[in-house]
mmCIF file of C-alpha atoms in Angstrom:
data_model
loop_
_atom_site.group_PDB
_atom_site.id
_atom_site.type_symbol
_atom_site.label_atom_id
_atom_site.label_comp_id
_atom_site.label_asym_id
_atom_site.label_seq_id
_atom_site.Cartn_x
_atom_site.Cartn_y
_atom_site.Cartn_z
ATOM 1 C CA MET Z 1 14.253 11.795 -116.158
ATOM 2 C CA ILE Z 2 12.803 11.805 -119.658
ATOM 3 C CA GLY Z 3 11.878 8.330 -120.858
ATOM 4 C CA THR Z 4 12.807 7.568 -124.462
ATOM 5 C CA VAL Z 5 12.566 4.696 -126.926
ATOM 6 C CA THR Z 6 14.517 4.285 -130.158
ATOM 7 C CA LYS Z 7 12.691 5.111 -133.362
ATOM 8 C CA PRO Z 8 12.355 2.304 -135.933
ATOM 9 C CA MET Z 9 15.484 2.117 -138.072
ATOM 10 C CA ALA Z 10 13.391 2.374 -141.241
ATOM 11 C CA GLU Z 11 12.173 5.759 -140.033
ATOM 12 C CA ILE Z 12 15.711 6.908 -139.243
ATOM 13 C CA TYR Z 13 17.016 5.776 -142.638
ATOM 14 C CA HIS Z 14 14.159 7.709 -144.246
ATOM 15 C CA TYR Z 15 15.189 10.871 -142.373
ATOM 16 C CA LEU Z 16 18.743 10.503 -143.667
ATOM 17 C CA GLN Z 17 17.881 9.990 -147.326
ATOM 18 C CA GLY Z 18 20.205 11.958 -149.587
ATOM 19 C CA GLU Z 19 22.710 12.608 -146.788
ATOM 20 C CA LYS Z 20 26.112 10.983 -146.457
ATOM 21 C CA LYS Z 21 28.123 12.567 -143.653
ATOM 22 C CA VAL Z 22 26.362 12.248 -140.327
ATOM 23 C CA ILE Z 23 27.228 13.150 -136.744
ATOM 24 C CA VAL Z 24 25.582 10.941 -134.116
ATOM 25 C CA VAL Z 25 24.927 12.766 -130.846
ATOM 26 C CA GLY Z 26 23.945 10.917 -127.672
ATOM 27 C CA CYS Z 27 23.177 11.950 -124.119
ATOM 28 C CA ASP Z 28 25.012 10.607 -121.081
ATOM 29 C CA GLY Z 29 22.064 11.560 -118.879
ATOM 30 C CA CYS Z 30 18.494 10.349 -119.285
ATOM 31 C CA ALA Z 31 19.069 8.583 -122.605
ATOM 32 C CA ARG Z 32 21.942 6.573 -121.133
ATOM 33 C CA ILE Z 33 19.701 5.463 -118.262
ATOM 34 C CA SER Z 34 16.983 4.516 -120.765
ATOM 35 C CA HIS Z 35 19.598 2.549 -122.766
ATOM 36 C CA THR Z 36 18.774 4.602 -125.851
ATOM 37 C CA GLY Z 37 21.537 7.199 -126.138
ATOM 38 C CA GLY Z 38 24.556 6.354 -124.025
ATOM 39 C CA GLU Z 39 27.992 5.469 -125.381
ATOM 40 C CA LEU Z 40 26.953 1.900 -126.209
ATOM 41 C CA GLU Z 41 23.868 3.033 -128.123
ATOM 42 C CA VAL Z 42 25.700 5.834 -129.948
ATOM 43 C CA ASN Z 43 28.321 3.378 -131.167
ATOM 44 C CA SER Z 44 25.694 0.801 -132.100
ATOM 45 C CA MET Z 45 23.702 3.372 -134.077
ATOM 46 C CA ALA Z 46 26.837 4.652 -135.814
ATOM 47 C CA ASP Z 47 27.782 1.098 -136.780
ATOM 48 C CA LYS Z 48 24.312 0.466 -138.234
ATOM 49 C CA LEU Z 49 24.485 3.665 -140.260
ATOM 50 C CA GLU Z 50 27.926 2.807 -141.592
ATOM 51 C CA GLU Z 51 26.683 -0.636 -142.613
ATOM 52 C CA LYS Z 52 24.068 1.193 -144.697
ATOM 53 C CA GLY Z 53 26.746 3.272 -146.396
ATOM 54 C CA PHE Z 54 26.586 6.455 -144.317
ATOM 55 C CA ASN Z 55 29.817 8.097 -143.209
ATOM 56 C CA VAL Z 56 29.602 8.806 -139.481
ATOM 57 C CA ILE Z 57 32.236 11.495 -139.114
ATOM 58 C CA ALA Z 58 31.806 12.062 -135.367
ATOM 59 C CA ARG Z 59 30.245 10.417 -132.338
ATOM 60 C CA VAL Z 60 29.504 12.986 -129.641
ATOM 61 C CA LEU Z 61 28.311 12.253 -126.103
ATOM 62 C CA PRO Z 62 27.495 15.363 -124.043
ATOM 63 C CA GLU Z 63 27.240 14.807 -120.307
ATOM 64 C CA ARG Z 64 23.683 16.182 -120.433
ATOM 65 C CA THR Z 65 22.546 17.183 -123.896
ATOM 66 C CA CYS Z 66 19.682 19.292 -122.538
ATOM 67 C CA TYR Z 67 22.289 21.549 -120.862
ATOM 68 C CA ILE Z 68 23.339 23.979 -123.571
ATOM 69 C CA HIS Z 69 26.724 24.684 -121.982
ATOM 70 C CA LYS Z 70 27.533 20.970 -121.669
ATOM 71 C CA THR Z 71 26.602 20.351 -125.302
ATOM 72 C CA LYS Z 72 28.732 23.293 -126.413
ATOM 73 C CA LYS Z 73 31.650 21.827 -124.456
ATOM 74 C CA ALA Z 74 31.154 18.381 -126.031
ATOM 75 C CA PHE Z 75 30.988 19.909 -129.520
ATOM 76 C CA ALA Z 76 34.086 22.094 -129.060
ATOM 77 C CA PRO Z 77 36.611 19.554 -130.473
ATOM 78 C CA TYR Z 78 34.459 18.929 -133.556
ATOM 79 C CA ASP Z 79 34.294 22.307 -135.304
ATOM 80 C CA ASN Z 80 35.553 20.898 -138.611
ATOM 81 C CA GLU Z 81 33.227 17.901 -138.512
ATOM 82 C CA ILE Z 82 30.247 20.118 -137.663
ATOM 83 C CA LYS Z 83 30.940 22.251 -140.723
ATOM 84 C CA GLU Z 84 31.466 19.181 -142.895
ATOM 85 C CA ALA Z 85 28.423 17.182 -141.765
ATOM 86 C CA ASP Z 86 25.289 16.898 -143.862
ATOM 87 C CA SER Z 87 23.161 16.353 -140.771
ATOM 88 C CA PHE Z 88 22.993 15.314 -137.123
ATOM 89 C CA LEU Z 89 21.170 12.337 -135.619
ATOM 90 C CA VAL Z 90 20.377 12.972 -131.954
ATOM 91 C CA LEU Z 91 19.815 10.070 -129.565
ATOM 92 C CA GLY Z 92 18.217 12.182 -126.875
ATOM 93 C CA CYS Z 93 14.865 13.624 -125.894
ATOM 94 C CA GLY Z 94 13.079 16.297 -127.878
ATOM 95 C CA GLY Z 95 14.757 18.927 -125.752
ATOM 96 C CA ALA Z 96 18.171 17.517 -126.655
ATOM 97 C CA VAL Z 97 17.326 17.680 -130.362
ATOM 98 C CA GLN Z 98 16.430 21.346 -130.001
ATOM 99 C CA VAL Z 99 19.548 22.128 -127.975
ATOM 100 C CA VAL Z 100 21.717 20.643 -130.743
ATOM 101 C CA ARG Z 101 19.851 22.831 -133.218
ATOM 102 C CA GLN Z 102 20.427 25.909 -131.052
ATOM 103 C CA VAL Z 103 24.113 25.180 -130.488
ATOM 104 C CA THR Z 104 24.797 24.672 -134.197
ATOM 105 C CA GLU Z 105 22.792 27.754 -135.152
ATOM 106 C CA GLU Z 106 24.875 29.812 -132.724
ATOM 107 C CA LYS Z 107 27.891 28.674 -134.741
ATOM 108 C CA GLY Z 108 26.183 29.942 -137.897
ATOM 109 C CA ILE Z 109 25.602 26.399 -139.118
ATOM 110 C CA TYR Z 110 22.200 25.364 -140.419
ATOM 111 C CA LYS Z 111 21.989 21.612 -140.942
ATOM 112 C CA PRO Z 112 19.119 19.125 -140.491
ATOM 113 C CA ILE Z 113 18.874 17.844 -136.904
ATOM 114 C CA HIS Z 114 17.125 14.459 -136.907
ATOM 115 C CA PRO Z 115 15.539 12.847 -133.824
ATOM 116 C CA GLY Z 116 16.585 9.242 -133.284
ATOM 117 C CA LEU Z 117 14.326 8.666 -130.292
ATOM 118 C CA ASN Z 118 10.707 9.118 -129.283
ATOM 119 C CA SER Z 119 10.183 10.809 -125.915
ATOM 120 C CA ILE Z 120 7.429 9.062 -123.965
ATOM 121 C CA GLY Z 121 7.218 11.151 -120.811
ATOM 122 C CA HIS Z 122 8.819 12.338 -117.626
ATOM 123 C CA MET Z 123 9.689 9.252 -115.607
ATOM 124 C CA ASP Z 124 10.145 10.432 -112.034
ATOM 125 C CA THR Z 125 10.298 6.994 -110.396
ATOM 126 C CA ILE Z 126 12.917 4.359 -111.234
ATOM 127 C CA ILE Z 127 12.746 0.759 -110.021
ATOM 128 C CA GLU Z 128 15.990 -1.229 -110.255
ATOM 129 C CA ASP Z 129 17.096 0.602 -113.420
ATOM 130 C CA THR Z 130 14.628 -1.298 -115.625
ATOM 131 C CA LEU Z 131 11.151 0.011 -114.785
ATOM 132 C CA PHE Z 132 10.416 3.709 -115.226
ATOM 133 C CA LEU Z 133 7.172 5.239 -113.986
ATOM 134 C CA GLU Z 134 5.480 8.606 -114.273
ATOM 135 C CA GLN Z 135 3.933 9.598 -110.951
ATOM 136 C CA CYS Z 136 3.951 13.405 -111.229
ATOM 137 C CA GLN Z 137 2.712 15.653 -114.053
ATOM 138 C CA GLU Z 138 4.265 18.811 -112.582
ATOM 139 C CA CYS Z 139 0.874 20.526 -112.496
ATOM 140 C CA GLY Z 140 2.069 23.451 -110.385
ATOM 141 C CA GLU Z 141 -0.612 22.872 -107.709
ATOM 142 C CA CYS Z 142 0.456 19.837 -105.695
ATOM 143 C CA ILE Z 143 -2.367 18.204 -103.713
ATOM 144 C CA LEU Z 144 -0.424 15.189 -102.387
ATOM 145 C CA GLU Z 145 -0.946 16.444 -98.817
ATOM 146 C CA GLU Z 146 -4.685 15.888 -99.267
ATOM 147 C CA THR Z 147 -4.490 12.528 -101.039
ATOM 148 C CA GLY Z 148 -2.126 10.514 -98.881
ATOM 149 C CA GLY Z 149 0.875 11.044 -101.117
ATOM 150 C CA ILE Z 150 -0.795 9.456 -104.162
ATOM 151 C CA CYS Z 151 -1.340 11.767 -107.135
ATOM 152 C CA PRO Z 152 -4.777 11.483 -108.775
ATOM 153 C CA VAL Z 153 -3.770 13.912 -111.514
ATOM 154 C CA THR Z 154 -1.280 11.328 -112.773
ATOM 155 C CA LYS Z 155 -2.524 7.963 -111.508
ATOM 156 C CA CYS Z 156 -6.186 8.523 -112.425
ATOM 157 C CA ALA Z 157 -6.622 8.145 -116.189
ATOM 158 C CA LYS Z 158 -9.256 10.897 -116.055
ATOM 159 C CA GLY Z 159 -7.378 13.133 -113.628
ATOM 160 C CA LEU Z 160 -10.349 13.234 -111.245
ATOM 161 C CA LEU Z 161 -9.791 15.288 -108.095
ATOM 162 C CA ASN Z 162 -12.724 14.355 -105.852
ATOM 163 C CA GLY Z 163 -13.120 10.607 -105.949
ATOM 164 C CA PRO Z 164 -13.470 7.776 -108.444
ATOM 165 C CA CYS Z 165 -15.668 7.704 -111.531
ATOM 166 C CA GLY Z 166 -18.559 5.275 -111.835
ATOM 167 C CA GLY Z 167 -16.553 2.900 -113.964
ATOM 168 C CA ALA Z 168 -14.118 1.635 -111.343
ATOM 169 C CA GLU Z 169 -14.670 -2.072 -110.689
ATOM 170 C CA ASN Z 170 -13.040 -4.405 -108.187
ATOM 171 C CA GLY Z 171 -10.480 -1.731 -107.441
ATOM 172 C CA LYS Z 172 -9.432 -1.455 -111.087
ATOM 173 C CA CYS Z 173 -9.502 1.486 -113.494
ATOM 174 C CA GLU Z 174 -12.266 1.692 -116.109
ATOM 175 C CA VAL Z 175 -9.792 2.816 -118.772
ATOM 176 C CA ASP Z 176 -7.273 0.027 -118.104
ATOM 177 C CA ARG Z 177 -8.395 -2.966 -116.043
ATOM 178 C CA ASN Z 178 -4.768 -3.877 -115.396
ATOM 179 C CA ARG Z 179 -4.293 -0.702 -113.380
ATOM 180 C CA ASP Z 180 -5.429 -0.012 -109.857
ATOM 181 C CA CYS Z 181 -8.003 2.744 -109.470
ATOM 182 C CA ALA Z 182 -6.124 5.755 -108.128
ATOM 183 C CA TRP Z 183 -8.953 6.749 -105.823
ATOM 184 C CA ILE Z 184 -9.242 3.292 -104.284
ATOM 185 C CA LEU Z 185 -5.510 3.489 -103.556
ATOM 186 C CA ILE Z 186 -5.988 6.950 -102.056
ATOM 187 C CA TYR Z 187 -8.898 5.717 -99.924
ATOM 188 C CA GLU Z 188 -6.928 2.749 -98.587
ATOM 189 C CA ARG Z 189 -3.910 4.942 -97.876
ATOM 190 C CA LEU Z 190 -5.929 7.576 -96.005
ATOM 191 C CA LYS Z 191 -7.734 4.836 -94.087
ATOM 192 C CA ARG Z 192 -4.413 3.444 -92.885
ATOM 193 C CA LEU Z 193 -3.339 6.937 -91.853
ATOM 194 C CA GLY Z 194 -6.591 7.595 -90.022
ATOM 195 C CA GLN Z 195 -7.222 10.554 -92.328
ATOM 196 C CA LEU Z 196 -10.411 9.608 -94.188
ATOM 197 C CA ASP Z 197 -11.856 13.002 -93.256
ATOM 198 C CA ARG Z 198 -9.609 14.462 -95.945
ATOM 199 C CA LEU Z 199 -11.947 12.937 -98.534
ATOM 200 C CA LYS Z 200 -14.719 15.278 -97.372
ATOM 201 C CA SER Z 201 -12.874 18.397 -98.499
ATOM 202 C CA TYR Z 202 -13.731 19.606 -101.996
ATOM 203 C CA LYS Z 203 -10.793 20.086 -104.338
ATOM 204 C CA PRO Z 204 -11.558 22.819 -106.887
ATOM 205 C CA PRO Z 205 -10.613 22.440 -110.557
ATOM 206 C CA LYS Z 206 -6.919 22.930 -111.153
ATOM 207 C CA ASN Z 207 -5.552 26.114 -112.640
ATOM 208 C CA TYR Z 208 -4.294 24.586 -115.863
ATOM 209 C CA SER Z 209 -2.652 27.857 -116.876
ATOM 210 C CA LYS Z 210 0.178 26.719 -114.598
ATOM 211 C CA MET Z 211 0.707 23.816 -117.003
ATOM 212 C CA SER Z 212 0.652 25.935 -120.153
ATOM 213 C CA LYS Z 213 3.532 25.228 -122.521
ATOM 214 C CA PRO Z 214 6.338 26.017 -122.877
ATOM 215 C CA ARG Z 215 7.176 26.350 -119.194
ATOM 216 C CA MET Z 216 10.175 28.109 -117.708
ATOM 217 C CA LEU Z 217 11.910 28.306 -114.345
ATOM 218 C CA GLN Z 218 14.135 31.290 -113.634
ATOM 219 C CA LEU Z 219 16.307 30.969 -110.530
ATOM 220 C CA ASN Z 220 17.155 34.191 -108.740
ATOM 221 C CA LEU Z 221 20.456 33.195 -107.137
#
């Protein structure tokens, strides 16, 4: 899922300067899980805007705002409001903001689409619905088989592939002493598995062209 945090209200009010009629768009997927763009947050944001004198003419909650077809479906009952609105405030990730732009443009409508959230990364691990962690950077060349299931590309602040840097101390990362050194974790894991020999194999530099942006996945079904 994409982790998000709400932008400061002062920043949002600044975006909306000179606009009166606003549509607030949430996301019942990642943003709901992050407690930044579900039904509760959409209503709360709309209420705050109305207290400031804005006219929220629609509150829209697509099932997954990053899915263009789901956003089109959620927008279908609001054709009049979409035409009438001065702008849209999207409580979703950056992808959701761009999908709302695309969907409205396909209708021939060109209105400002404002982001209400900051996207802070792909959180692939969720602990009890309150702690969200990034453990995979989707590099396109997975080496977890060689590192005991611990990703140095993500867990190592420097992305080192062949062991720790010289700054690791007492098992902690040089960049952030509150974090465990990824390569110490990998060593301990491989030791438990009886696979320390894996550390002897050289891992060549990654082909970062596989991480070039924007990325695309085409399924041939």
